[in-house]
Amino acid sequence: MGFPKKKIMYILHSWGGGTENHVKNLIKKFSKDYKLYVLQVISNKIILTEINNNNVLKYIFSMNSQMNRFEFHNEEYEKIISSIIDTFQINLIHVHQLIGHTFDVFNIAKIRNIPIVFSIHDFYSVCPKINLIDYNNKYCHGKNNSTDCRICFMDFGITSFSITSWRNNFTDIFEQTTLIIAPSKSTLEILSTYYPNIAGKSIVIEHGHEEELLISRDVAKKPRDMRNKPFHIAFIGGLSPGKGRKIFYDLAGSKELRDKTRWSIFGISDIHSDPACYQDLNVTIFGKYRNFLELKKMILENEVDLVIFPAKWAETFSYTLSEAWSIGVPVLVSDLGALKDRVEKNGGGWVVDISETKNVENKILEIISKPEEYIAKTNEVQQISLKDLDSMIFEYDTVYKTYLKSITPIYFSQNVFTNNDLLKNIFSENLHTPSETSNIEAEYSANLPRRLVQCYYDNGFIYTVNKTKAYVCEAFSRK
């Protein structure tokens, strides 16, 4: 007899950035043990992706209108999400991003006794601008002035918005959340200053890393004689104002540093995306890299001495910091968030107050003037133990199993989609072009026996028989 798989739904905004990598890693590791459903909102469409072993199926549910960006509640969205949860009998909901969604899922889950896990990847819950950078491009954590917030949102193009209402709603959300997970201690510390009610229901699960990052330091660079060439300082990733773009360019052009240093961006900046050497700025742009192995090759070939992360906001983790360490290069980071946390915990670099560019300039001059300390920091990098993916997955799996065993959801049969409804959404013209649709329908029909067997293994005999009966009855009624 088959044993039903538990069903977990991930709520996501879009695929991109560190959150994308994190969720993809969870999906890759969990798709054999659980049935996974990824829920996204794009324009006026709710997209549900079902992932079961190597089988991927998409459903598209259209809404009559596009949701407002900052809606707390939308009746049509609530109705569709309720039906999705009742139809697929979701056992646990894991929220990764609420951007683009309303807050309805929390009440839906509460009524059904479904546990909700909430991962904190940014500070959207504190401010919808996500990174706590105000209209003056300054870090604004702890500044609870509603007038300043109103000015900031007007500068952002939002004319009617109340930060008080926003945070009150998130206070309610966190009351209904079963567990809050953050990738760093500092993230929870920042969040708790706005939401004291997360105490006792929040934990830290640090992100895991792919095997290629864990073995990389076997070929790590060795400290070279810094007197032979200019000290090479680099940034990895996309350099934006919040990531410290102004500080980086100011340092590259500094009179004190110009003759002693060279500067590179392995990635792009928001003002320079084409690979080129900008001699007047003392900056070389290498452009986007395809993967970590390509990044490692470029950094080693170009003999980077120091990677700098002058972020003006509190990063929640920073995969690029892990990449720098994996290549064997020490780092200089801002005194905020997970960047500070991780360097203070592991060594392998320096922490600096980035409120003034002069502070950073002085720190770089100090690093260059103390080669013995630099070598010591480089040696520390070799000793840093990055967390592997399997360790992270084990921690998440422990969380999932704890709530899946202890909580029994309640579903409402009157909300369930019919098989005919689901088939219409699978074969929606919004998902496939007309030329593709007929082939996909044929492929789906041809795979029905295989899907029937898979359904038996995933859900058991009785569930499979009942679903088969319902499908056959609907098929005959359409003829």
PDB file of N, CA, C and O in Angstrom, residues 126-127 132-153 163-164 167 190 193-194 312 336 355:
ATOM      1  N   VAL A 126       9.328  44.922   7.867  1.00  0.00           N
ATOM      2  CA  VAL A 126       9.541  46.187   8.592  1.00  0.00           C
ATOM      3  C   VAL A 126       9.157  47.374   7.713  1.00  0.00           C
ATOM      4  O   VAL A 126       8.545  48.336   8.169  1.00  0.00           O
ATOM      5  N   CYS A 127       9.498  47.281   6.441  1.00  0.00           N
ATOM      6  CA  CYS A 127       9.233  48.362   5.487  1.00  0.00           C
ATOM      7  C   CYS A 127       9.180  47.763   4.082  1.00  0.00           C
ATOM      8  O   CYS A 127      10.079  47.006   3.714  1.00  0.00           O
ATOM      9  N   LEU A 132      15.631  48.924   4.303  1.00  0.00           N
ATOM     10  CA  LEU A 132      15.807  49.940   5.357  1.00  0.00           C
ATOM     11  C   LEU A 132      16.796  51.037   4.941  1.00  0.00           C
ATOM     12  O   LEU A 132      17.629  51.477   5.728  1.00  0.00           O
ATOM     13  N   ILE A 133      16.693  51.464   3.690  1.00  0.00           N
ATOM     14  CA  ILE A 133      17.452  52.612   3.186  1.00  0.00           C
ATOM     15  C   ILE A 133      16.452  53.717   2.861  1.00  0.00           C
ATOM     16  O   ILE A 133      15.504  53.502   2.105  1.00  0.00           O
ATOM     17  N   ASP A 134      16.644  54.906   3.433  1.00  0.00           N
ATOM     18  CA  ASP A 134      15.658  55.976   3.264  1.00  0.00           C
ATOM     19  C   ASP A 134      15.915  56.803   2.008  1.00  0.00           C
ATOM     20  O   ASP A 134      16.801  56.493   1.202  1.00  0.00           O
ATOM     21  N   TYR A 135      15.130  57.876   1.855  1.00  0.00           N
ATOM     22  CA  TYR A 135      15.214  58.716   0.655  1.00  0.00           C
ATOM     23  C   TYR A 135      16.531  59.476   0.564  1.00  0.00           C
ATOM     24  O   TYR A 135      16.902  59.983  -0.501  1.00  0.00           O
ATOM     25  N   ASN A 136      17.278  59.557   1.669  1.00  0.00           N
ATOM     26  CA  ASN A 136      18.613  60.164   1.642  1.00  0.00           C
ATOM     27  C   ASN A 136      19.705  59.121   1.422  1.00  0.00           C
ATOM     28  O   ASN A 136      20.888  59.426   1.575  1.00  0.00           O
ATOM     29  N   ASN A 137      19.259  57.896   1.100  1.00  0.00           N
ATOM     30  CA  ASN A 137      20.179  56.778   0.882  1.00  0.00           C
ATOM     31  C   ASN A 137      20.971  56.447   2.153  1.00  0.00           C
ATOM     32  O   ASN A 137      22.146  56.091   2.098  1.00  0.00           O
ATOM     33  N   LYS A 138      20.283  56.575   3.301  1.00  0.00           N
ATOM     34  CA  LYS A 138      20.912  56.262   4.583  1.00  0.00           C
ATOM     35  C   LYS A 138      20.151  55.133   5.272  1.00  0.00           C
ATOM     36  O   LYS A 138      18.937  54.996   5.126  1.00  0.00           O
ATOM     37  N   TYR A 139      20.883  54.355   6.035  1.00  0.00           N
ATOM     38  CA  TYR A 139      20.308  53.255   6.779  1.00  0.00           C
ATOM     39  C   TYR A 139      19.384  53.812   7.856  1.00  0.00           C
ATOM     40  O   TYR A 139      19.797  54.649   8.661  1.00  0.00           O
ATOM     41  N   CYS A 140      18.134  53.374   7.870  1.00  0.00           N
ATOM     42  CA  CYS A 140      17.147  54.011   8.744  1.00  0.00           C
ATOM     43  C   CYS A 140      16.572  53.070   9.800  1.00  0.00           C
ATOM     44  O   CYS A 140      15.491  53.335  10.346  1.00  0.00           O
ATOM     45  N   HIS A 141      17.232  51.985  10.086  1.00  0.00           N
ATOM     46  CA  HIS A 141      16.760  51.080  11.138  1.00  0.00           C
ATOM     47  C   HIS A 141      16.650  51.824  12.469  1.00  0.00           C
ATOM     48  O   HIS A 141      17.558  52.544  12.877  1.00  0.00           O
ATOM     49  N   GLY A 142      15.525  51.637  13.122  1.00  0.00           N
ATOM     50  CA  GLY A 142      15.321  52.239  14.434  1.00  0.00           C
ATOM     51  C   GLY A 142      14.730  53.628  14.409  1.00  0.00           C
ATOM     52  O   GLY A 142      14.392  54.186  15.453  1.00  0.00           O
ATOM     53  N   LYS A 143      14.587  54.216  13.201  1.00  0.00           N
ATOM     54  CA  LYS A 143      14.024  55.563  13.100  1.00  0.00           C
ATOM     55  C   LYS A 143      12.525  55.446  12.858  1.00  0.00           C
ATOM     56  O   LYS A 143      12.062  55.362  11.731  1.00  0.00           O
ATOM     57  N   ASN A 144      11.768  55.445  13.943  1.00  0.00           N
ATOM     58  CA  ASN A 144      10.318  55.239  13.848  1.00  0.00           C
ATOM     59  C   ASN A 144       9.568  56.563  13.804  1.00  0.00           C
ATOM     60  O   ASN A 144       8.756  56.873  14.664  1.00  0.00           O
ATOM     61  N   ASN A 145       9.858  57.353  12.794  1.00  0.00           N
ATOM     62  CA  ASN A 145       9.204  58.650  12.622  1.00  0.00           C
ATOM     63  C   ASN A 145       8.266  58.557  11.426  1.00  0.00           C
ATOM     64  O   ASN A 145       8.706  58.456  10.287  1.00  0.00           O
ATOM     65  N   SER A 146       6.952  58.562  11.690  1.00  0.00           N
ATOM     66  CA  SER A 146       5.975  58.364  10.620  1.00  0.00           C
ATOM     67  C   SER A 146       6.036  59.470   9.568  1.00  0.00           C
ATOM     68  O   SER A 146       5.757  59.230   8.395  1.00  0.00           O
ATOM     69  N   THR A 147       6.422  60.691   9.984  1.00  0.00           N
ATOM     70  CA  THR A 147       6.538  61.796   9.022  1.00  0.00           C
ATOM     71  C   THR A 147       7.666  61.534   8.034  1.00  0.00           C
ATOM     72  O   THR A 147       7.506  61.693   6.822  1.00  0.00           O
ATOM     73  N   ASP A 148       8.826  61.131   8.555  1.00  0.00           N
ATOM     74  CA  ASP A 148       9.950  60.796   7.678  1.00  0.00           C
ATOM     75  C   ASP A 148       9.596  59.645   6.749  1.00  0.00           C
ATOM     76  O   ASP A 148       9.968  59.643   5.571  1.00  0.00           O
ATOM     77  N   CYS A 149       8.886  58.650   7.283  1.00  0.00           N
ATOM     78  CA  CYS A 149       8.483  57.509   6.455  1.00  0.00           C
ATOM     79  C   CYS A 149       7.561  57.959   5.323  1.00  0.00           C
ATOM     80  O   CYS A 149       7.674  57.483   4.188  1.00  0.00           O
ATOM     81  N   ARG A 150       6.660  58.898   5.627  1.00  0.00           N
ATOM     82  CA  ARG A 150       5.741  59.391   4.601  1.00  0.00           C
ATOM     83  C   ARG A 150       6.503  60.100   3.490  1.00  0.00           C
ATOM     84  O   ARG A 150       6.229  59.915   2.301  1.00  0.00           O
ATOM     85  N   ILE A 151       7.481  60.910   3.865  1.00  0.00           N
ATOM     86  CA  ILE A 151       8.312  61.608   2.886  1.00  0.00           C
ATOM     87  C   ILE A 151       9.084  60.601   2.034  1.00  0.00           C
ATOM     88  O   ILE A 151       9.188  60.728   0.813  1.00  0.00           O
ATOM     89  N   CYS A 152       9.595  59.589   2.692  1.00  0.00           N
ATOM     90  CA  CYS A 152      10.378  58.565   2.007  1.00  0.00           C
ATOM     91  C   CYS A 152       9.523  57.836   0.976  1.00  0.00           C
ATOM     92  O   CYS A 152       9.949  57.610  -0.156  1.00  0.00           O
ATOM     93  N   PHE A 153       8.294  57.484   1.347  1.00  0.00           N
ATOM     94  CA  PHE A 153       7.426  56.767   0.423  1.00  0.00           C
ATOM     95  C   PHE A 153       6.965  57.654  -0.725  1.00  0.00           C
ATOM     96  O   PHE A 153       6.794  57.184  -1.852  1.00  0.00           O
ATOM     97  N   ILE A 163       3.047  53.557   7.540  1.00  0.00           N
ATOM     98  CA  ILE A 163       3.991  52.574   8.060  1.00  0.00           C
ATOM     99  C   ILE A 163       3.456  51.953   9.354  1.00  0.00           C
ATOM    100  O   ILE A 163       3.721  50.782   9.656  1.00  0.00           O
ATOM    101  N   THR A 164       2.670  52.726  10.104  1.00  0.00           N
ATOM    102  CA  THR A 164       2.073  52.208  11.343  1.00  0.00           C
ATOM    103  C   THR A 164       1.103  51.077  11.041  1.00  0.00           C
ATOM    104  O   THR A 164       1.119  50.019  11.686  1.00  0.00           O
ATOM    105  N   ARG A 167       3.031  47.908   9.925  1.00  0.00           N
ATOM    106  CA  ARG A 167       3.650  47.149  11.014  1.00  0.00           C
ATOM    107  C   ARG A 167       2.611  46.535  11.943  1.00  0.00           C
ATOM    108  O   ARG A 167       2.840  45.454  12.503  1.00  0.00           O
ATOM    109  N   ILE A 190      17.270  42.581  14.709  1.00  0.00           N
ATOM    110  CA  ILE A 190      16.648  43.754  14.087  1.00  0.00           C
ATOM    111  C   ILE A 190      15.135  43.596  14.059  1.00  0.00           C
ATOM    112  O   ILE A 190      14.383  44.510  14.418  1.00  0.00           O
ATOM    113  N   THR A 193      13.181  44.195  17.350  1.00  0.00           N
ATOM    114  CA  THR A 193      13.004  45.567  17.842  1.00  0.00           C
ATOM    115  C   THR A 193      11.667  46.146  17.384  1.00  0.00           C
ATOM    116  O   THR A 193      11.128  47.050  18.022  1.00  0.00           O
ATOM    117  N   TYR A 194      11.142  45.633  16.272  1.00  0.00           N
ATOM    118  CA  TYR A 194       9.833  46.082  15.771  1.00  0.00           C
ATOM    119  C   TYR A 194       8.725  45.132  16.211  1.00  0.00           C
ATOM    120  O   TYR A 194       7.573  45.549  16.378  1.00  0.00           O
ATOM    121  N   LYS A 312      25.415  49.432   2.931  1.00  0.00           N
ATOM    122  CA  LYS A 312      24.867  50.467   3.813  1.00  0.00           C
ATOM    123  C   LYS A 312      23.654  49.964   4.577  1.00  0.00           C
ATOM    124  O   LYS A 312      23.078  50.691   5.387  1.00  0.00           O
ATOM    125  N   LEU A 336      27.503  46.195   9.801  1.00  0.00           N
ATOM    126  CA  LEU A 336      26.062  46.027   9.868  1.00  0.00           C
ATOM    127  C   LEU A 336      25.675  44.581   9.556  1.00  0.00           C
ATOM    128  O   LEU A 336      26.285  43.930   8.706  1.00  0.00           O
ATOM    129  N   SER A 355      30.061  54.507   8.013  1.00  0.00           N
ATOM    130  CA  SER A 355      29.296  55.759   8.034  1.00  0.00           C
ATOM    131  C   SER A 355      30.066  56.905   7.381  1.00  0.00           C
ATOM    132  O   SER A 355      29.474  57.862   6.890  1.00  0.00           O
TER     133      SER A 355
END
